[in-house]
mmCIF file of C-alpha atoms and ligand atoms in Angstrom:
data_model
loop_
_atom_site.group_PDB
_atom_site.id
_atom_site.type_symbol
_atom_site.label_atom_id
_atom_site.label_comp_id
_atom_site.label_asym_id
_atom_site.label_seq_id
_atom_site.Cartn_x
_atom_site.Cartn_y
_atom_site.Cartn_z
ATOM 1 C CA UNK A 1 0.000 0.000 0.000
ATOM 2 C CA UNK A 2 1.681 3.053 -1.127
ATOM 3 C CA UNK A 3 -0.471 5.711 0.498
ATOM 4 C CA UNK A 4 -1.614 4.297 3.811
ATOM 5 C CA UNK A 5 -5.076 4.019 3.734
ATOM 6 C CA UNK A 6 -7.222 3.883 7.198
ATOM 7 C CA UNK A 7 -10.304 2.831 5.722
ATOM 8 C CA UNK A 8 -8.692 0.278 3.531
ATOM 9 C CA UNK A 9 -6.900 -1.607 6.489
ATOM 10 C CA UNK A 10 -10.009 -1.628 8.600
ATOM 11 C CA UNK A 11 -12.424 -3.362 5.627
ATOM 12 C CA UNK A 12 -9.330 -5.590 5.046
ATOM 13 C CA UNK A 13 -8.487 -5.968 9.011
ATOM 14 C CA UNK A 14 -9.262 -10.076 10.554
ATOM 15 C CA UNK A 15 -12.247 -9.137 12.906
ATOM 16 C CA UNK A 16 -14.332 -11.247 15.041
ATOM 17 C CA UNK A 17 -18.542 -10.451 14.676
ATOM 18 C CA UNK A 18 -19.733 -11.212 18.854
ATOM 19 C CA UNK A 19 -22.936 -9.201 17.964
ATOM 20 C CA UNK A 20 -25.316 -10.687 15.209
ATOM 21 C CA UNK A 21 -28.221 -11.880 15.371
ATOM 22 C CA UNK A 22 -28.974 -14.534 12.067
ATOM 23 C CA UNK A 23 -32.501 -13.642 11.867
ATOM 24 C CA UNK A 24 -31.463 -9.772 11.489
ATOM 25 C CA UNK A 25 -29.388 -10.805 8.749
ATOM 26 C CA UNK A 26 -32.640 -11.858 7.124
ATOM 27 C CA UNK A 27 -32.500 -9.328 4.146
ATOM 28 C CA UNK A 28 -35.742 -8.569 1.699
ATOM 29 C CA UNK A 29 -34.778 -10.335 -1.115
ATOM 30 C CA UNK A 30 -34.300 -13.409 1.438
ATOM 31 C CA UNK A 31 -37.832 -12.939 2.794
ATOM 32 C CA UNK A 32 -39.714 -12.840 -0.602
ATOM 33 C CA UNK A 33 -37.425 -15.821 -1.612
ATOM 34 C CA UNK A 34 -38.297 -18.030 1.128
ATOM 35 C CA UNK A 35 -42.143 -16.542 1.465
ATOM 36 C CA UNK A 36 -42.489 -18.107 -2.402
ATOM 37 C CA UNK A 37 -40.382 -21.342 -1.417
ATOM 38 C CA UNK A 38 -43.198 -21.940 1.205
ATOM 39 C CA UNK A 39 -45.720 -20.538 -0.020
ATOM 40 C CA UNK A 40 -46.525 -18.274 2.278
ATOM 41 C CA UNK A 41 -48.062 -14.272 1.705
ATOM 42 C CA UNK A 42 -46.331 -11.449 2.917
ATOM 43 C CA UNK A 43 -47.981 -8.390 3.965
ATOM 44 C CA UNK A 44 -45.581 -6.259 1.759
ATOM 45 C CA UNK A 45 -46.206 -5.673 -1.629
ATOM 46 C CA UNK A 46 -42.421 -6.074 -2.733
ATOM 47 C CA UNK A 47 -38.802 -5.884 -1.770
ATOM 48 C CA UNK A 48 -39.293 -2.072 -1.809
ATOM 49 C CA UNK A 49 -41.884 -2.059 0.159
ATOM 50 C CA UNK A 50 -40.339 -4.226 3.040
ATOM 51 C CA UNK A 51 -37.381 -1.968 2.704
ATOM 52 C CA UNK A 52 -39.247 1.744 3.314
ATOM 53 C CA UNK A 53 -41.293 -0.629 6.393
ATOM 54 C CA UNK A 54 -37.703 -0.356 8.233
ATOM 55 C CA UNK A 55 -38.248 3.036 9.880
ATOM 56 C CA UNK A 56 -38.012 2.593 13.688
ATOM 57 C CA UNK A 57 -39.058 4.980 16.474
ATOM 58 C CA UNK A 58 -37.443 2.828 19.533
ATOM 59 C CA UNK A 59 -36.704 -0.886 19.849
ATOM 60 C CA UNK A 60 -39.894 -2.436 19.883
ATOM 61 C CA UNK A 61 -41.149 -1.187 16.230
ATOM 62 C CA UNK A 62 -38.130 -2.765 15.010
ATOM 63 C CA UNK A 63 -38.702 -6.567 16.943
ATOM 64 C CA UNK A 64 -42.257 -5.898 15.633
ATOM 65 C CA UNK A 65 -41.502 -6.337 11.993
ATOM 66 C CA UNK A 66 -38.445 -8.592 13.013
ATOM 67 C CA UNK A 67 -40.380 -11.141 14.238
ATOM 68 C CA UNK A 68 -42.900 -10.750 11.531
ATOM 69 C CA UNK A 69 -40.205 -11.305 8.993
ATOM 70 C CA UNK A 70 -39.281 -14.656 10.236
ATOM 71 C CA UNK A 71 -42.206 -15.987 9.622
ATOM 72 C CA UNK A 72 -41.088 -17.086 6.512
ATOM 73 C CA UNK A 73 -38.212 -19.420 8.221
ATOM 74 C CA UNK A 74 -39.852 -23.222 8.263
ATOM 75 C CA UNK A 75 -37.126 -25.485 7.145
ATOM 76 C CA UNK A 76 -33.580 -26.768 7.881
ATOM 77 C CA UNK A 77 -33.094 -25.557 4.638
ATOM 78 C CA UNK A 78 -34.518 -21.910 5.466
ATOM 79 C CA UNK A 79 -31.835 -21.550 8.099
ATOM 80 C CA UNK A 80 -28.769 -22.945 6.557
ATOM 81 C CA UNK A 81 -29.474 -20.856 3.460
ATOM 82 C CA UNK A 82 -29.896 -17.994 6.156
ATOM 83 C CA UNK A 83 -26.580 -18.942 7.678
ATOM 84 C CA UNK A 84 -24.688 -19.148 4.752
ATOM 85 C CA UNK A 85 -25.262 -15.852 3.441
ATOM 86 C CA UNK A 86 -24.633 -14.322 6.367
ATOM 87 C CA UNK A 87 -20.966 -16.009 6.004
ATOM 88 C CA UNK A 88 -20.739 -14.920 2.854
ATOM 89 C CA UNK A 89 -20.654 -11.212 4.210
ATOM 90 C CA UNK A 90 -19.253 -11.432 6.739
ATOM 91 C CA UNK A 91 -16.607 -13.085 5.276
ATOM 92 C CA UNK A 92 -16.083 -10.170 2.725
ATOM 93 C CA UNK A 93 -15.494 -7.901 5.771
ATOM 94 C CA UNK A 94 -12.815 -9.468 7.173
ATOM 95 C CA UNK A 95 -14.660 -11.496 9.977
ATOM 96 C CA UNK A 96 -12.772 -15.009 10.516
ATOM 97 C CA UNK A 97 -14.740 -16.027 12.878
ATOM 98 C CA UNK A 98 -19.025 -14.998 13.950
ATOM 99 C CA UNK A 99 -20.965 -15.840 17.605
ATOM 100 C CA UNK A 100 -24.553 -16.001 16.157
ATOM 101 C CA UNK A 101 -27.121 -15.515 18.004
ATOM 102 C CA UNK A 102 -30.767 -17.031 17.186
ATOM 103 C CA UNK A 103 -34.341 -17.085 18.778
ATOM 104 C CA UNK A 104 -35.775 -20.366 19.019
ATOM 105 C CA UNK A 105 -38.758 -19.297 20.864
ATOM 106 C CA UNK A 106 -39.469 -16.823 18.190
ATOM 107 C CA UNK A 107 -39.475 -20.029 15.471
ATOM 108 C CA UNK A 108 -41.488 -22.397 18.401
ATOM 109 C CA UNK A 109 -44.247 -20.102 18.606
ATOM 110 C CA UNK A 110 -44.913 -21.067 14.448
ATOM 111 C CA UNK A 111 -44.301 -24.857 15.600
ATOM 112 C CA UNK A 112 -40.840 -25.379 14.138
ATOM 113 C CA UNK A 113 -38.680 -27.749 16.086
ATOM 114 C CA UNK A 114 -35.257 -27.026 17.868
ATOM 115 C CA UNK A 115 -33.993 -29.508 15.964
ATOM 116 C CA UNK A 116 -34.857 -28.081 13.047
ATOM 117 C CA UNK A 117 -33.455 -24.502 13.665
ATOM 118 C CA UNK A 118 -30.366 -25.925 15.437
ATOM 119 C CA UNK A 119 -29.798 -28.592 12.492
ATOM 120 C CA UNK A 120 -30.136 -25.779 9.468
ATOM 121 C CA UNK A 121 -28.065 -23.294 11.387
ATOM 122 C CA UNK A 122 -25.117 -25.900 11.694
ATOM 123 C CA UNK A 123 -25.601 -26.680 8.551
ATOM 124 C CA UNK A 124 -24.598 -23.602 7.337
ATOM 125 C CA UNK A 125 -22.128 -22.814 9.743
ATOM 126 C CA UNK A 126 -20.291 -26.223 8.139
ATOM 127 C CA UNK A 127 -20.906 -25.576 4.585
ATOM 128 C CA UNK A 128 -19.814 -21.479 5.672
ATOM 129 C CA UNK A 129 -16.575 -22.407 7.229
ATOM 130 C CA UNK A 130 -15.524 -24.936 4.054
ATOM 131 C CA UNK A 131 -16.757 -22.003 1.273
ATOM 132 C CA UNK A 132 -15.681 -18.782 2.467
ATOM 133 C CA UNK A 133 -13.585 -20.254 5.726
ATOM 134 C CA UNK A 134 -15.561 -18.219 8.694
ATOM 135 C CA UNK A 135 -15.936 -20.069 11.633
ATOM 136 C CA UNK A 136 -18.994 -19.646 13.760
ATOM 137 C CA UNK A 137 -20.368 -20.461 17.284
ATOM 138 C CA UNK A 138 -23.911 -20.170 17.878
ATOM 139 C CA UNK A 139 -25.200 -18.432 21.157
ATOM 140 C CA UNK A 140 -29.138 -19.587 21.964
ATOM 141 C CA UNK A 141 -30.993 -16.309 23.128
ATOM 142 C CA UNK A 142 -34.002 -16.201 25.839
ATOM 143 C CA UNK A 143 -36.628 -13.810 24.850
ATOM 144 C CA UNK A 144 -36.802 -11.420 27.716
ATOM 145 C CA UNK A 145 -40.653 -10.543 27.277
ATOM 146 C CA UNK A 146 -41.235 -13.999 27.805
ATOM 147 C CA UNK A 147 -41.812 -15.608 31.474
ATOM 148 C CA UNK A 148 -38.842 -17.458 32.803
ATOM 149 C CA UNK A 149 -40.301 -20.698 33.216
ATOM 150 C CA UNK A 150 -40.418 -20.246 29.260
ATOM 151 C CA UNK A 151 -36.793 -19.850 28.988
ATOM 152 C CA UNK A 152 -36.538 -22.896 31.250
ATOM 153 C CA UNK A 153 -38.514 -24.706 28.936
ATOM 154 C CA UNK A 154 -36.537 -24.163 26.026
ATOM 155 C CA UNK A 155 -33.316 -24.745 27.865
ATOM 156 C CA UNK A 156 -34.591 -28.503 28.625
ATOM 157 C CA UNK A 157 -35.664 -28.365 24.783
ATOM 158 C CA UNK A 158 -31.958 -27.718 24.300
ATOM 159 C CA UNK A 159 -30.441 -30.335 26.278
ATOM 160 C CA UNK A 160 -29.989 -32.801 23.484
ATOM 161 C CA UNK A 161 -27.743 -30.160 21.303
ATOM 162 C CA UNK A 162 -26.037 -28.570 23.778
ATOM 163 C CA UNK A 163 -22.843 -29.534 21.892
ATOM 164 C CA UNK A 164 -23.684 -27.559 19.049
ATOM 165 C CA UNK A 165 -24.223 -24.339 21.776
ATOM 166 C CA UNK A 166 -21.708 -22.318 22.323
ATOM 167 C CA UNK A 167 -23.396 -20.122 24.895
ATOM 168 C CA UNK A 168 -26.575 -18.692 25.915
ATOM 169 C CA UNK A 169 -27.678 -14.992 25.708
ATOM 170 C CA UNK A 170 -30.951 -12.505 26.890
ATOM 171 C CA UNK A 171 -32.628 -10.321 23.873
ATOM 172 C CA UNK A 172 -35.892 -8.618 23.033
ATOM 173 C CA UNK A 173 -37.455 -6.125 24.596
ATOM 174 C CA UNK A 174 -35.464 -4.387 27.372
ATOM 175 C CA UNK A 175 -37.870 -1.881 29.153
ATOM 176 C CA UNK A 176 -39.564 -3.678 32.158
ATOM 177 C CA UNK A 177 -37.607 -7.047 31.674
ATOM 178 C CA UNK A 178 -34.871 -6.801 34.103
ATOM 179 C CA UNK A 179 -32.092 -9.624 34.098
ATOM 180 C CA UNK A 180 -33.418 -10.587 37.369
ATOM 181 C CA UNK A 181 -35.825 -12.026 36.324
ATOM 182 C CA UNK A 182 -33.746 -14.631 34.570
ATOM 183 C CA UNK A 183 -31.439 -15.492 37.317
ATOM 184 C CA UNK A 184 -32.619 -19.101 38.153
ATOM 185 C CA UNK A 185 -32.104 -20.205 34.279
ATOM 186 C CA UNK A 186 -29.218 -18.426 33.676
ATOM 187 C CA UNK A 187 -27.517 -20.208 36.838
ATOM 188 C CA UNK A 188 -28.705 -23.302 35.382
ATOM 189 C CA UNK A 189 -26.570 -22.269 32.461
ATOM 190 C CA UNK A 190 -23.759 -21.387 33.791
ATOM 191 C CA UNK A 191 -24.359 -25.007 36.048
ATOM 192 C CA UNK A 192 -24.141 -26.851 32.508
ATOM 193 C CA UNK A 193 -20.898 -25.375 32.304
ATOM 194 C CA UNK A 194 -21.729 -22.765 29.675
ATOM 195 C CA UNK A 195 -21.076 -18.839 28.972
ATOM 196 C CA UNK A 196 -23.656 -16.312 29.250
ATOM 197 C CA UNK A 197 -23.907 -13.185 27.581
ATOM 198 C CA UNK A 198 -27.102 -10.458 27.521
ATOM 199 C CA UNK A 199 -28.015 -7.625 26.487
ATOM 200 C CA UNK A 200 -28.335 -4.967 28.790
ATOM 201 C CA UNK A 201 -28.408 -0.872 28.498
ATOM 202 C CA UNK A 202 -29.388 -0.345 25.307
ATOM 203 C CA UNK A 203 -32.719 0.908 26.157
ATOM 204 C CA UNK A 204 -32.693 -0.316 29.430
ATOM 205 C CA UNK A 205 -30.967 1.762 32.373
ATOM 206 C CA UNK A 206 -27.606 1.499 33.522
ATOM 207 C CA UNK A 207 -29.028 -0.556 36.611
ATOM 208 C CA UNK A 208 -29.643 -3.545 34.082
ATOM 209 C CA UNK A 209 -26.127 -3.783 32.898
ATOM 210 C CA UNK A 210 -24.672 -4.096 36.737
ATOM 211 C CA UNK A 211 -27.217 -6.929 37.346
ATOM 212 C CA UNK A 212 -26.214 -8.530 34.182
ATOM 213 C CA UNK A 213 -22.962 -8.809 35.580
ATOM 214 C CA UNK A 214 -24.066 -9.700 39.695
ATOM 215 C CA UNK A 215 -26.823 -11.130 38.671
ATOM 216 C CA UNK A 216 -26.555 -13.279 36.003
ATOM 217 C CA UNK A 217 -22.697 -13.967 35.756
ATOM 218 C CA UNK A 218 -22.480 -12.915 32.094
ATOM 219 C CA UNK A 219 -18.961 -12.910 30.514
ATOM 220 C CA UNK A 220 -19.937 -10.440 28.275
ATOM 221 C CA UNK A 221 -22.593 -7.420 27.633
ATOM 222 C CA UNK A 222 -24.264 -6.567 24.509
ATOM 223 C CA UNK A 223 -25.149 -2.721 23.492
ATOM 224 C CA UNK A 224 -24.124 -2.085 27.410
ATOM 225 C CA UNK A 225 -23.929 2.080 26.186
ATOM 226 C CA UNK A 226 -26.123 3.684 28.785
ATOM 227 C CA UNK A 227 -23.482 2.576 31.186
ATOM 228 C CA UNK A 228 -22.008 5.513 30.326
ATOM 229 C CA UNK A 229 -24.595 7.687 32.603
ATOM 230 C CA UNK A 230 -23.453 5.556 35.595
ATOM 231 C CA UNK A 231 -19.240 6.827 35.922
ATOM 232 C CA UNK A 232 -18.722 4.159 39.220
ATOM 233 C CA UNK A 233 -20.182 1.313 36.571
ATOM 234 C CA UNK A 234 -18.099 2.545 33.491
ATOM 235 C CA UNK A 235 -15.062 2.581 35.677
ATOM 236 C CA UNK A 236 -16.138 -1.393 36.933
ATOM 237 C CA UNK A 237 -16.392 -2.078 33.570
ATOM 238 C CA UNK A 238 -12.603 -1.322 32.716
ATOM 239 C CA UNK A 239 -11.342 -2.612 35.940
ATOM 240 C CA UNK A 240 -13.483 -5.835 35.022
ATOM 241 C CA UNK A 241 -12.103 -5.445 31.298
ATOM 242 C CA UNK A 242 -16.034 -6.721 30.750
ATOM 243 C CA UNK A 243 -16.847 -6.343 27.493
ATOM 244 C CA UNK A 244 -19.058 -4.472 25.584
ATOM 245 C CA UNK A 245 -20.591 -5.502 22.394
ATOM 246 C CA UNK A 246 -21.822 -2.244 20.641
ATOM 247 C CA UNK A 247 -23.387 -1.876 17.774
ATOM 248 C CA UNK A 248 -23.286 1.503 16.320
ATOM 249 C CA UNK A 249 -25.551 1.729 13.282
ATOM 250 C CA UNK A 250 -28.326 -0.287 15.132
ATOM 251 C CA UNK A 251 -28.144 2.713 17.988
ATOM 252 C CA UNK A 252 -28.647 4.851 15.425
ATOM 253 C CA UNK A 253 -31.369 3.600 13.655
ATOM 254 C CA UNK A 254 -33.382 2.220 16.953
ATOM 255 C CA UNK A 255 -32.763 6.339 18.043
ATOM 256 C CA UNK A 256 -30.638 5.335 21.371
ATOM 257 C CA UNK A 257 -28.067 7.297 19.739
ATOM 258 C CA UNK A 258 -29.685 9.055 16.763
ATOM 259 C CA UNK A 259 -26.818 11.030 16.281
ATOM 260 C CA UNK A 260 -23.899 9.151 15.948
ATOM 261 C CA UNK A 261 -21.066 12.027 16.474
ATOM 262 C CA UNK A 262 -22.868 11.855 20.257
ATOM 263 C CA UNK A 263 -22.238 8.089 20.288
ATOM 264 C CA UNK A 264 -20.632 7.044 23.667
ATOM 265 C CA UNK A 265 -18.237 4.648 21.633
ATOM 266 C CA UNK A 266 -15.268 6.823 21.862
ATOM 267 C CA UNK A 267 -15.734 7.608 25.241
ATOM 268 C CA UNK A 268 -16.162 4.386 26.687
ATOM 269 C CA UNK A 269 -12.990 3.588 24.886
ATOM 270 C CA UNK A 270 -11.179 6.562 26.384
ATOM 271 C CA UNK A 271 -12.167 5.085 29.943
ATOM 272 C CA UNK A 272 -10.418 2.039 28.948
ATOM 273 C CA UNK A 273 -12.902 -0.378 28.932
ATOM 274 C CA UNK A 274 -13.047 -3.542 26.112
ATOM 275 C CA UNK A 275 -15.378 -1.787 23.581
ATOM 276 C CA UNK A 276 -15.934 -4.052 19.841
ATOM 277 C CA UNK A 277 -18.110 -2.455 17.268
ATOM 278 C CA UNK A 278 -20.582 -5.417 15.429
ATOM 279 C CA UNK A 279 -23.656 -5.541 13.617
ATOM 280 C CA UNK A 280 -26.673 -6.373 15.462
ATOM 281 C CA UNK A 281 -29.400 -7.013 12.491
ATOM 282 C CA UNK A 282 -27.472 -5.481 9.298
ATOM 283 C CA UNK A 283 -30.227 -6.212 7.252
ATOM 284 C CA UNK A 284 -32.593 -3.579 9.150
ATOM 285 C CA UNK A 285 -29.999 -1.205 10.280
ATOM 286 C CA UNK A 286 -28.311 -0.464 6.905
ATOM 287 C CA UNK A 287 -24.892 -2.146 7.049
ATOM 288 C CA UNK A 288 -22.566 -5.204 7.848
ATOM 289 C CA UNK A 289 -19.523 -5.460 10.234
ATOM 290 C CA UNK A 290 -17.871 -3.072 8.142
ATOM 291 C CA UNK A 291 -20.746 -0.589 7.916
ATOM 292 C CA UNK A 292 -20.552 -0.041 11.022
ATOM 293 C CA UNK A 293 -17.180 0.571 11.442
ATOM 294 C CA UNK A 294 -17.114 3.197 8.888
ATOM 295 C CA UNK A 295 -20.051 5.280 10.135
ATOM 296 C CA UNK A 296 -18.455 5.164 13.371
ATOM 297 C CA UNK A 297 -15.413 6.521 11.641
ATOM 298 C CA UNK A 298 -17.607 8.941 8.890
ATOM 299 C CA UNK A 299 -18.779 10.747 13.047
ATOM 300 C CA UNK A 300 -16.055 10.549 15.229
ATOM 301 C CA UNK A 301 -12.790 9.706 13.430
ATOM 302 C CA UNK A 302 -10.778 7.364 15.611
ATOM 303 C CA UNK A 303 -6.752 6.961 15.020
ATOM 304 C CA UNK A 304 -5.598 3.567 13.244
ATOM 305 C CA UNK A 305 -3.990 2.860 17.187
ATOM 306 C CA UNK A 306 -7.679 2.923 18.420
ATOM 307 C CA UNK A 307 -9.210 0.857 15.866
ATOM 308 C CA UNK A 308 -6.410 -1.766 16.812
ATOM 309 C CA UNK A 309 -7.484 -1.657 19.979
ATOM 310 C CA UNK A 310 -11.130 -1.724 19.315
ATOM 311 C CA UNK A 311 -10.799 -4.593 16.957
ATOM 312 C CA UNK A 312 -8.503 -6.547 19.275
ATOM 313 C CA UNK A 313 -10.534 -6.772 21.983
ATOM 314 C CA UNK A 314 -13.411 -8.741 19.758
ATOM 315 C CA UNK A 315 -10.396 -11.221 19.440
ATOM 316 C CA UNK A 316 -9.993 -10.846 23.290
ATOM 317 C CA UNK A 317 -13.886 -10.781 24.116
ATOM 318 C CA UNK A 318 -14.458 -14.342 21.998
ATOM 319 C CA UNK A 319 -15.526 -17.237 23.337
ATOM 320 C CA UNK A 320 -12.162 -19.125 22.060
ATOM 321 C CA UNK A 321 -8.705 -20.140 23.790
ATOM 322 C CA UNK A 322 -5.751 -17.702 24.810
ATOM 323 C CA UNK A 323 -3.614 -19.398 22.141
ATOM 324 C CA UNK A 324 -6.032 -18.565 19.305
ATOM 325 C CA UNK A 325 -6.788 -14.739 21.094
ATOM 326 C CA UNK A 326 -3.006 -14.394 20.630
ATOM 327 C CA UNK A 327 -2.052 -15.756 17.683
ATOM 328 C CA UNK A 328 -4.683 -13.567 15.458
ATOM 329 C CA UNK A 329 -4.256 -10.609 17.701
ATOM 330 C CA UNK A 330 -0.248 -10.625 16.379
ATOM 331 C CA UNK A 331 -1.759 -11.363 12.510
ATOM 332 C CA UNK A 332 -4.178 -8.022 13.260
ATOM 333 C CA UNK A 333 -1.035 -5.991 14.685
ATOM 334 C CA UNK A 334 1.270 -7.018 11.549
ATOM 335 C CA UNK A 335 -1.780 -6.445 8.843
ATOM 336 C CA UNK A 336 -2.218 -2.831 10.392
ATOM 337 C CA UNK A 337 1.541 -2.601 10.308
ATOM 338 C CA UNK A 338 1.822 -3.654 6.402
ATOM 339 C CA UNK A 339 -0.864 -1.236 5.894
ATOM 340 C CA UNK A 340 1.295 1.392 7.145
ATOM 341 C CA UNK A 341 -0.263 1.727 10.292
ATOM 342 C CA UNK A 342 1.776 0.734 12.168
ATOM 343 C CA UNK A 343 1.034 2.168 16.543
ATOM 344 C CA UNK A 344 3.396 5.517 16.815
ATOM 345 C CA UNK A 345 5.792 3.793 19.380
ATOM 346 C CA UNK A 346 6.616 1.272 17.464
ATOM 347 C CA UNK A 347 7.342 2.874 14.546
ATOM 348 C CA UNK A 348 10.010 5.099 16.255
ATOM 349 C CA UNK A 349 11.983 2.337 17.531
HETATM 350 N N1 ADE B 1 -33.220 -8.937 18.998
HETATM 351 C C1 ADE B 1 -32.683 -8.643 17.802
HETATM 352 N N2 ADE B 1 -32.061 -7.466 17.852
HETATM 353 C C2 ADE B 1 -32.184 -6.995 19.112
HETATM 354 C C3 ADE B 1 -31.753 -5.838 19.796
HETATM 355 N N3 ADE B 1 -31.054 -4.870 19.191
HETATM 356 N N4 ADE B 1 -32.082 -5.696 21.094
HETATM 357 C C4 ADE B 1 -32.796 -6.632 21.716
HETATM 358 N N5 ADE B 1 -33.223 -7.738 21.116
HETATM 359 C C5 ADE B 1 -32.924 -7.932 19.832
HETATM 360 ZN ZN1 ZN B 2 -28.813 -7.483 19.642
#
């Protein structure tokens, strides 16, 4: 690279994706596809039309036409075809390796089997790691407007695959669903000797994330921003080195962070605590992996020393071994180094 070119080493940077959920990657073309395979009528006229329905005033008009959307997932096939193409992006941006989340209560409300989802998401997280060589994990999420003893239900529905679980997580609607009310299943998570992970302080208060963390053990928050109107918990959090997985252009669109020049991203960061930038559901939010990283960078222009950072901690925040955190962090360090970008004390020495 003769010029050195931020923007290029970032879309080419290794990257790990710790915020995606595969039926957000659901685009419109994939919805009328699979709506004709099954024969099933939107209420959309066309792919345009789907695409102008993706206006959102908060969080809950977006899980409204979310969960609408999937109605159109029935088969194995449905969801390894989903998988796949998510690969296939995510792939293109650098990510070696994805922890997917999915919603099997959202699928057993329509009557389609664990099995089913579990055995068409592995499916495609096989035939994604041999074509485009992304490896994936897939994190089970409890819907958070459901009861618990719903969540404990599907947990004993997951029993038989637990092998093909990499961890479980908390989603949907925030407001009014506090992680307490999860504690007994999430302990009986943890018990089976898994991670957890939930989302906390995106809409919700600060509160939620510091009973994700007492609470409910997780390894791990996702959005996590509005702990930035608690100091004493944003301080924890870098202490901790508990990491956040925030998703910029979903913030934006979901208007927890409308504006993204006011995002708390770069402040966070500045407090020194384990910040990655993901995806959320790209198809509604206007933009892959690296999407997001470039309207983060389009509103508050970081320096290639904190992108390194930013994008070595979702090596560090992974579910995988120390050996594997270290050996791609180096490859990340010598690809931003090639690009000519390279960290100011090293290049003077
Ligand atoms: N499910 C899918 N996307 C979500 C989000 N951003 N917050 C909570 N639940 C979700
Ligand atoms: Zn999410």
């Amino acid at each position: 690279m003769a010029i050195a070119d931020l923007g290029a080493v970032l879309r080419g940077a290794p990257k790990v994706e710790l915020h995606i959920h595969i039926e957000g990657s659901l685009e419109p073309e994939m919805t009328f596809a699979l709506a004709r395979r099954n024969g099933i009528t939107l209420p959309y006229a066309d792919v345009a039309a789907l695409r102008a329905a993706q206006q959102f005033t908060d969080l809950q008009s977006f899980l409204d036409l979310y969960y609408a959307c999937t109605a159109v997932l029935r088969t194995a096939e449905d969801f390894q075809d989903l998988m796949l193409a998510y690969l296939a992006r995510a792939a293109a941006d650098g990510v070696v390796r994805a922890e997917i989340f999915f919603d099997p209560q959202v699928h057993a409300e329509r009557g389609v089997a664990m099995a089913t989802v579990i055995g068409g998401l592995t499916a495609g997280l096989r035939e994604g790691q041999r074509q485009h060589g992304v490896e994936g994990a897939l994190i089970l999420c409890f819907l958070r407007h459901l009861s618990e003893a719903e969540a404990e239900q599907t947990l004993q529905q997951a029993l038989p695959f637990l092998d093909q679980i990499a961890g479980f997580g908390l989603d949907s609607g925030e407001a009014g669903n506090p992680p307490g009310k999860f504690s007994r299943v999430f302990a009986a998570c943890r018990a089976l000797g898994k991670p957890v992970v939930a989302h906390a302080g995106e809409e919700g208060p600060a509160a939620y994330v510091r009973d994700a963390i007492d609470v409910l053990g997780v390894q791990r928050i996702d959005h996590g921003i509005r702990a930035i109107e608690d100091p004493a918990l944003v301080q924890r959090l870098a202490a901790l080195q508990m990491p956040l997985t925030v998703c910029p252009l979903s913030n934006q669109r979901l208007q927890v962070s409308p504006d993204l020049r006011e995002h708390p991203l770069p402040q966070l960061l500045a407090a020194g605590v384990c910040v990655t930038v993901n995806s959320d559901d790209p198809a509604y939010f206007g933009g892959y992996l690296n999407a997001n990283i470039a309207a983060v960078q389009a509103a508050t222009p970081l320096t290639a020393h904190q992108w390194l950072t930013i994008i070595s901690n979702s090596f560090q925040a992974s579910l995988r071994d120390d050996a594997w955190k270290a050996a791609w962090q180096a490859r990340l360090a010598a690809h931003f180094a090639e690009g000519g970008m390279l960290p100011a004390e090293a290049r003077s020495r």
